[in-house]
mmCIF file of C-alpha atoms in Angstrom:
data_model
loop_
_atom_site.group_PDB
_atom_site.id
_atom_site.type_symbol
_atom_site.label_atom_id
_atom_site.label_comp_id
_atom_site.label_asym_id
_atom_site.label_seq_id
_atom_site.Cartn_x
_atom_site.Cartn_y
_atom_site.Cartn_z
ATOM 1 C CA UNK Z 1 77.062 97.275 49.715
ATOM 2 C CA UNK Z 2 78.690 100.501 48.966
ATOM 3 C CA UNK Z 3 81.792 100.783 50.874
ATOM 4 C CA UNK Z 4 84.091 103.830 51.383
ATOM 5 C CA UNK Z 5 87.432 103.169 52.158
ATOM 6 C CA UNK Z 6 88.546 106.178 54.338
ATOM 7 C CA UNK Z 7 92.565 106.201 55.050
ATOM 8 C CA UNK Z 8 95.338 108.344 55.502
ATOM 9 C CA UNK Z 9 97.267 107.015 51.993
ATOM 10 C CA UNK Z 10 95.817 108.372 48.917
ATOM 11 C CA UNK Z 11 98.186 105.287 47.534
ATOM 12 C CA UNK Z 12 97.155 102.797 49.779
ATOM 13 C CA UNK Z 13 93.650 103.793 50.024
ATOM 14 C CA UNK Z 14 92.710 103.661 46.537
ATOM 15 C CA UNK Z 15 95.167 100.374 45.433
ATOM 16 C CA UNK Z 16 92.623 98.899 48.243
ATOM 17 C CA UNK Z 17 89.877 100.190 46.740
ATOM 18 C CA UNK Z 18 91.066 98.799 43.208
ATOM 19 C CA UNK Z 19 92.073 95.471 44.301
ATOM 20 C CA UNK Z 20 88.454 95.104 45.999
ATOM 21 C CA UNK Z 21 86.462 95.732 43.411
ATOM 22 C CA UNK Z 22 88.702 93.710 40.877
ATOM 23 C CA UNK Z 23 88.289 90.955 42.874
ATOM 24 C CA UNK Z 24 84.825 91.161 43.936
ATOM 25 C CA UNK Z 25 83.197 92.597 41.030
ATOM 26 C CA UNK Z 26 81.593 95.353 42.880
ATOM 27 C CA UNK Z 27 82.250 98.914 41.532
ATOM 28 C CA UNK Z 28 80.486 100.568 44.684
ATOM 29 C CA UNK Z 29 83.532 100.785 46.693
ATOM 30 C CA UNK Z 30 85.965 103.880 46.566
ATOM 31 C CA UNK Z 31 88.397 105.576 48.593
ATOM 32 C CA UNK Z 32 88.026 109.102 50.483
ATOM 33 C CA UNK Z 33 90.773 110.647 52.448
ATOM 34 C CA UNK Z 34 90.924 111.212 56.013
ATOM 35 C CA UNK Z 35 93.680 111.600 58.535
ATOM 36 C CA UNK Z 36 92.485 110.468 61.958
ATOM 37 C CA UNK Z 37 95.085 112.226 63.537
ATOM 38 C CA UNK Z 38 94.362 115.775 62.618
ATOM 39 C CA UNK Z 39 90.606 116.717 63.980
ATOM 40 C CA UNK Z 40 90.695 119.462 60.707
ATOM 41 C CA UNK Z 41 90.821 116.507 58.500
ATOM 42 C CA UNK Z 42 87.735 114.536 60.306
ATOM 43 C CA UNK Z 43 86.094 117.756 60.290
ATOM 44 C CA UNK Z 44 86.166 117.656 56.171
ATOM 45 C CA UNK Z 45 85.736 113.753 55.719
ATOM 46 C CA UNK Z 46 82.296 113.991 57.610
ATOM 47 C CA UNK Z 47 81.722 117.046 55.637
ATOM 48 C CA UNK Z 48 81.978 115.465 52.285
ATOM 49 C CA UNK Z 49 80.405 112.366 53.022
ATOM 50 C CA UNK Z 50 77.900 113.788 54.487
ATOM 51 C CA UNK Z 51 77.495 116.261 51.467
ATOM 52 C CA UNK Z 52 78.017 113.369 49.234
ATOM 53 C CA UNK Z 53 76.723 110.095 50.668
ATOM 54 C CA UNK Z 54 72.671 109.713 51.581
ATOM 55 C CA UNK Z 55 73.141 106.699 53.095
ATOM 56 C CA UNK Z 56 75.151 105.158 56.190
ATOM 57 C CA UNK Z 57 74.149 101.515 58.084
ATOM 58 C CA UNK Z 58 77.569 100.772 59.628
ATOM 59 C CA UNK Z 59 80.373 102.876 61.054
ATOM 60 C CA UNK Z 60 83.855 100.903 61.497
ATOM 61 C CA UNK Z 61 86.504 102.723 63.250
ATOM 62 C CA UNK Z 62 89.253 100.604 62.556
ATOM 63 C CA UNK Z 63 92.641 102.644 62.533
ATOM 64 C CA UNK Z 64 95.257 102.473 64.642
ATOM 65 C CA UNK Z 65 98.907 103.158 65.940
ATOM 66 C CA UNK Z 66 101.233 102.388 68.592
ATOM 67 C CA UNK Z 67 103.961 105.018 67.851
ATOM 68 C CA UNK Z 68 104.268 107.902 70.124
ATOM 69 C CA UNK Z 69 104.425 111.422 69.201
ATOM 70 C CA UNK Z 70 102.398 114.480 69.142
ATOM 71 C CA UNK Z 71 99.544 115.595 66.588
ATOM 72 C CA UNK Z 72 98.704 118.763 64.925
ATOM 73 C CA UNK Z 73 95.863 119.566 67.850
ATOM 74 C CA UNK Z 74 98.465 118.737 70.475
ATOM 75 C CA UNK Z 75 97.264 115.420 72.012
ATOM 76 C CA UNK Z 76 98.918 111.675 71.800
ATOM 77 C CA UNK Z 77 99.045 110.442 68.521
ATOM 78 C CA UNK Z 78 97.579 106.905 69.708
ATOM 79 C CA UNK Z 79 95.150 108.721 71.751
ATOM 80 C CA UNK Z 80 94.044 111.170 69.041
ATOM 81 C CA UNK Z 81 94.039 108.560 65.997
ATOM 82 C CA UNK Z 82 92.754 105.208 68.237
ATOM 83 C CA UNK Z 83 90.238 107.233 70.098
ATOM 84 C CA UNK Z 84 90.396 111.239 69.889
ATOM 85 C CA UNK Z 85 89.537 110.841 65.915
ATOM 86 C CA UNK Z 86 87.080 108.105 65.934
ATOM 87 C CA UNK Z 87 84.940 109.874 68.902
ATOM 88 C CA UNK Z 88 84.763 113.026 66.615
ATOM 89 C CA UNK Z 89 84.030 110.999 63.738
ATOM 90 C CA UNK Z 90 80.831 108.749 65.034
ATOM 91 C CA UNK Z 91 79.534 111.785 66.558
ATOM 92 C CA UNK Z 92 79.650 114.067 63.283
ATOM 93 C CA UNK Z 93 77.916 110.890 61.265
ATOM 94 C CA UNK Z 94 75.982 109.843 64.570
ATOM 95 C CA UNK Z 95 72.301 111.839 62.884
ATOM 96 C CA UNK Z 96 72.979 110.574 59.034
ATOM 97 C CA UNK Z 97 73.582 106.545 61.306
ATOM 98 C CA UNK Z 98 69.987 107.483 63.262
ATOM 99 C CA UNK Z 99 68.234 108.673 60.108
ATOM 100 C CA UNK Z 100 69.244 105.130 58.542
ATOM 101 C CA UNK Z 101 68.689 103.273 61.676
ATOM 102 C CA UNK Z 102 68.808 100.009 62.435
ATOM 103 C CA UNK Z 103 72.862 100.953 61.413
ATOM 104 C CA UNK Z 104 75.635 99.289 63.651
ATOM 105 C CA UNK Z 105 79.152 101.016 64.775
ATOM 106 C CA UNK Z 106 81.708 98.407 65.525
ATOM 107 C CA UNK Z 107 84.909 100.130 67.531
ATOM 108 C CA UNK Z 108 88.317 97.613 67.314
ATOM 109 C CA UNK Z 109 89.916 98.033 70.713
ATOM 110 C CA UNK Z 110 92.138 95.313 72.057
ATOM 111 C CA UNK Z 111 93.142 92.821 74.858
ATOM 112 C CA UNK Z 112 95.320 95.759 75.585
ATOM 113 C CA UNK Z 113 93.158 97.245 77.647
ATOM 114 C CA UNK Z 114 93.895 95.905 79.794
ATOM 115 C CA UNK Z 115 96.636 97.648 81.237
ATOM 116 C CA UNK Z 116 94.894 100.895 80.314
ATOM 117 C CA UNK Z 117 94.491 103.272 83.276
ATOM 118 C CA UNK Z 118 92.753 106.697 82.031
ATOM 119 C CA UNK Z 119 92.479 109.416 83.596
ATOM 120 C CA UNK Z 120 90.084 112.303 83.190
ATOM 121 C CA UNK Z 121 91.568 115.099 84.026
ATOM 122 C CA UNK Z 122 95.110 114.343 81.826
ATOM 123 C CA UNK Z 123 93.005 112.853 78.867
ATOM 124 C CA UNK Z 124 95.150 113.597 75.605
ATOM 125 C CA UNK Z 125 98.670 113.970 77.065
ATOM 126 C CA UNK Z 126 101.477 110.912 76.695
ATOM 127 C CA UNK Z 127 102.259 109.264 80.119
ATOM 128 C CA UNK Z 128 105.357 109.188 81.550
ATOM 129 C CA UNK Z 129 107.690 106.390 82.196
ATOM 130 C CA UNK Z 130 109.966 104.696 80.540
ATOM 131 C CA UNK Z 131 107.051 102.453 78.733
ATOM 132 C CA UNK Z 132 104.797 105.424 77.801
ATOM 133 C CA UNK Z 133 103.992 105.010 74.250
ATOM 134 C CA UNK Z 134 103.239 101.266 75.513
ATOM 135 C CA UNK Z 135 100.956 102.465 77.853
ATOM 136 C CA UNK Z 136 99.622 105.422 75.722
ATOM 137 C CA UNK Z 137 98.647 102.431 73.208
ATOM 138 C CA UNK Z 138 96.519 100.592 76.141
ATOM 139 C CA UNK Z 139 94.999 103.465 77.203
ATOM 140 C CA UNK Z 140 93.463 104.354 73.765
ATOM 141 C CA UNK Z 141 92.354 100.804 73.530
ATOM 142 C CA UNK Z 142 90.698 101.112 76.912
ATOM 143 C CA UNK Z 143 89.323 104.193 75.739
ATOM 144 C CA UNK Z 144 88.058 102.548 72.920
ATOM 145 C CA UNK Z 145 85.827 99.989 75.134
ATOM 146 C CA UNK Z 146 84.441 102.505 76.917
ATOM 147 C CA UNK Z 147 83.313 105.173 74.175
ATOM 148 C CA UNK Z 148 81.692 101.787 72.746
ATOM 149 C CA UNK Z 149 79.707 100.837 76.021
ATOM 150 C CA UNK Z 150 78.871 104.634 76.825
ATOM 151 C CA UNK Z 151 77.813 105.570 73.128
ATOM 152 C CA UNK Z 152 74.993 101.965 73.629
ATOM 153 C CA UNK Z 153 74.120 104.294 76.847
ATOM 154 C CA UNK Z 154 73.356 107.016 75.056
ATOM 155 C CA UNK Z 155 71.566 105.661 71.733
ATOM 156 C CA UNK Z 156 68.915 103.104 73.907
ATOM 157 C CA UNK Z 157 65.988 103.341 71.895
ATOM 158 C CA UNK Z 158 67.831 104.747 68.233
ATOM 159 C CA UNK Z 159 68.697 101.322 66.675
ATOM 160 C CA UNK Z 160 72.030 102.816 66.695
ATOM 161 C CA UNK Z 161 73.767 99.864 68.413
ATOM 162 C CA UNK Z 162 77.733 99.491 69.089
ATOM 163 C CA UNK Z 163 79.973 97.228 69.721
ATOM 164 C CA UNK Z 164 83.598 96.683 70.915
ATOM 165 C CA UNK Z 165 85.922 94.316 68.883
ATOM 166 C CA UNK Z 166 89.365 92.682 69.941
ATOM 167 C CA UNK Z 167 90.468 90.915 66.807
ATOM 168 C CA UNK Z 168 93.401 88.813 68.049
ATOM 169 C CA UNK Z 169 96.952 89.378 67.828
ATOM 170 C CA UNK Z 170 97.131 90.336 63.989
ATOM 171 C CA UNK Z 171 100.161 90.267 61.759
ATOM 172 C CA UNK Z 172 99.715 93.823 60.354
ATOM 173 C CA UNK Z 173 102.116 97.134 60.288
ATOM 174 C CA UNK Z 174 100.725 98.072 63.375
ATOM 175 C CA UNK Z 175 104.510 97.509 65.329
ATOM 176 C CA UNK Z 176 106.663 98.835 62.570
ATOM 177 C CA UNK Z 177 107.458 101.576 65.129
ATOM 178 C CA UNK Z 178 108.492 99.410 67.826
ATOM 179 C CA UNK Z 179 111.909 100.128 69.611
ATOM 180 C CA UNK Z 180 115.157 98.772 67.322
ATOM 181 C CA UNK Z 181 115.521 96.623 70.407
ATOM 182 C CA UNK Z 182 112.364 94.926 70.667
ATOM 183 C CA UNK Z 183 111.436 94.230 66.836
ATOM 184 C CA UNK Z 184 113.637 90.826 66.347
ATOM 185 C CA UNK Z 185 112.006 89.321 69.481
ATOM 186 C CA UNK Z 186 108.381 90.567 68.088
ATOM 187 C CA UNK Z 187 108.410 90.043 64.211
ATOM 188 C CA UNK Z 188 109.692 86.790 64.350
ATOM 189 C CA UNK Z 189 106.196 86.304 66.645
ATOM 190 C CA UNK Z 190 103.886 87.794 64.629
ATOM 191 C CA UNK Z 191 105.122 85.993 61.631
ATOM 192 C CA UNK Z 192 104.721 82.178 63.520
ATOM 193 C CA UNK Z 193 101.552 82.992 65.919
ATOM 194 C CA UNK Z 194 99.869 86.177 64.833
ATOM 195 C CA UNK Z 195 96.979 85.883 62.416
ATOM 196 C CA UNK Z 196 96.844 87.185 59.310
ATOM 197 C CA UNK Z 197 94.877 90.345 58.404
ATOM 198 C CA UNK Z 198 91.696 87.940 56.622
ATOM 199 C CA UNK Z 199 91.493 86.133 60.073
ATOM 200 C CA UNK Z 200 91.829 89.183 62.305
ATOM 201 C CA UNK Z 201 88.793 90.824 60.203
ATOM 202 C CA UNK Z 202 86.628 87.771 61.201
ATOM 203 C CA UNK Z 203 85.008 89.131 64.400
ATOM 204 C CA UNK Z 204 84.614 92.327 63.528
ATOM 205 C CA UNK Z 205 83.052 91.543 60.251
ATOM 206 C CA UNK Z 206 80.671 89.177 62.644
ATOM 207 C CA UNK Z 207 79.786 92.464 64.545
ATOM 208 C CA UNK Z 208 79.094 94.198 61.577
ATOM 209 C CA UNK Z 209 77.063 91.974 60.055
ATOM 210 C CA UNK Z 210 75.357 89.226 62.194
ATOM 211 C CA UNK Z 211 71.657 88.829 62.799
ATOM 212 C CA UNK Z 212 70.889 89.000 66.243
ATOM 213 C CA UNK Z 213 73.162 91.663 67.874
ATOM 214 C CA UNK Z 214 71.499 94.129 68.813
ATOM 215 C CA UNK Z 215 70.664 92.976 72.552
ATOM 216 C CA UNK Z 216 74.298 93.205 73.418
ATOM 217 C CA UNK Z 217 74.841 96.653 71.937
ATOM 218 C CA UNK Z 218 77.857 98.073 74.415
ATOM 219 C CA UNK Z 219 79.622 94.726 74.982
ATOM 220 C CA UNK Z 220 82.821 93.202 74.054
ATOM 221 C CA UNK Z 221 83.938 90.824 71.441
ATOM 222 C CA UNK Z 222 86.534 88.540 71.013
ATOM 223 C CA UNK Z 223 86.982 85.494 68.535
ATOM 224 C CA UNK Z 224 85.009 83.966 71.060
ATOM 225 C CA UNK Z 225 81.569 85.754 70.929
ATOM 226 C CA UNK Z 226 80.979 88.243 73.667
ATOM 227 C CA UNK Z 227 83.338 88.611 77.313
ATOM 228 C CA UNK Z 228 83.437 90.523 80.057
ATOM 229 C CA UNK Z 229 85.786 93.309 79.835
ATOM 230 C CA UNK Z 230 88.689 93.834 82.256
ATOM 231 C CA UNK Z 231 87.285 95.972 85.308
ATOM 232 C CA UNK Z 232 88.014 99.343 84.095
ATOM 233 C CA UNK Z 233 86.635 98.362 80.990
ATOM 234 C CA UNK Z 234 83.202 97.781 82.452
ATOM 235 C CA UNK Z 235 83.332 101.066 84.811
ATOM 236 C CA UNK Z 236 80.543 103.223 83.658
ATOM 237 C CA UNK Z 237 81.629 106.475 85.966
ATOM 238 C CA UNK Z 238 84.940 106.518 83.698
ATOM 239 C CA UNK Z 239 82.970 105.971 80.403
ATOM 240 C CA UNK Z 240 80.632 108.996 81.047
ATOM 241 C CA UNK Z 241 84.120 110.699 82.072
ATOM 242 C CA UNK Z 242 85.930 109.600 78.948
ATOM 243 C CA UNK Z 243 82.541 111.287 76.649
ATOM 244 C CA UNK Z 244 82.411 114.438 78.511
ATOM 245 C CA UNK Z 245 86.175 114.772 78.428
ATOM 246 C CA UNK Z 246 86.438 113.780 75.130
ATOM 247 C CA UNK Z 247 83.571 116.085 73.955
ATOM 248 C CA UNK Z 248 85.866 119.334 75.370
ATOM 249 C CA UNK Z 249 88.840 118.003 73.599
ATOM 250 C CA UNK Z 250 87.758 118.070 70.204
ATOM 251 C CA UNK Z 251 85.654 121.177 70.847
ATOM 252 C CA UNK Z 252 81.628 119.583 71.019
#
């Protein structure tokens, strides 16, 4: 496959992209920037790749954060860069995916979700509380379930089929911002009972790539194979919400 590695770090990114191909052999893997948390820099990825890439058969939105703070558009930063970003991404790429059809998207959400509880008419803007970036977190993962089940809605009949991943608790940088207070009770966690990044790729990998999927385009995934979401995860009034609302927010 040709694979483009597209991350914030222009260090990270292409050390990645180096390390892959040394140790796979394959030279059709390279790095292009894009910062999911400013809607100018999606705006130029999909420009470029789309200026510079015929082809696209899968579509992983993978980034994340759980630190709070406010982006250069003025929403979240977990909402923008879990969700915000990702929605404005698959739809800018959403023809070139149709044109290559049968092509997959594969959203990572999480268990998380839990606790989400969006709501339409505040979409973008940090909760309050004394756990808000917490609960910012779960809603964007929540978020993330639903854009996957309502974006199956809307591409019946494309062969653009989607899918909703929780990996498993993961031992990756994603809690380097947690509060001073709560790190030595959580790192010591991660280290014993998390899974390592190689494990947590597992079942989104199997999303990606598995014969067979396309039936359950919209559903859930866990380690397990396919589950039921948690009830606001399966509420189809609050995915269509979630588009439309999302659609004004980046400006579709």
């Amino acid at each position: 496959a040709r694979v483009i590695l597209a991350t914030r770090s222009a260090r990270r990114g292409e050390a990645a992209a180096s390390r892959i191909r040394r140790e796979t052999g394959n030279n059709e893997v390279q790095f292009m920037h894009l910062d999911l948390a400013s809607l100018r820099s999606v705006r130029a990825f999909a420009s470029t790749f789309l200026h510079q890439e015929p082809q696209l058969h899968l579509l992983i939105n993978n980034a994340g954060v759980s630190a709070g703070g406010t982006t250069e558009d003025g929403f979240s930063l977990p909402f923008q860069v879990n969700h915000l970003g990702h929605f404005l991404l698959t739809q800018l790429l959403l023809e070139r995916l149709r044109s290559c059809a049968p092509s997959r998207v594969v959203i990572v959400a999480s268990s998380a979700h839990c606790a989400g509880r969006l709501r339409p008419e505040s979409l973008g803007r940090p909760p309050s509380g004394l756990f808000s970036t917490f609960q910012d977190y779960c809603d964007s993962k929540l978020a993330n379930v639903l854009h996957a089940r309502e974006l199956a809605t809307r591409e019946q009949g494309t062969q653009v089929t989607c899918y909703a991943v929780h990996p498993g608790f993961v031992n990756t940088s994603l809690f380097r911002h947690a509060p001073p207070w709560l790190k030595p009770l959580l790192l010591p966690l991660a280290w014993l009972l998390f899974l390592d990044a190689s494990e947590g790729a597992q079942v989104v990998l199997d999303c990606a790539t598995q014969d067979g999927l396309e039936p359950l385009s919209g559903r859930y995934f866990t380690d397990g194979g396919p589950r039921l979401p948690w009830p606001a995860g399966r509420d189809d009034r609050l995915a269509r919400a979630l588009w439309e609302g999302s659609e004004r927010l980046v400006g579709l």
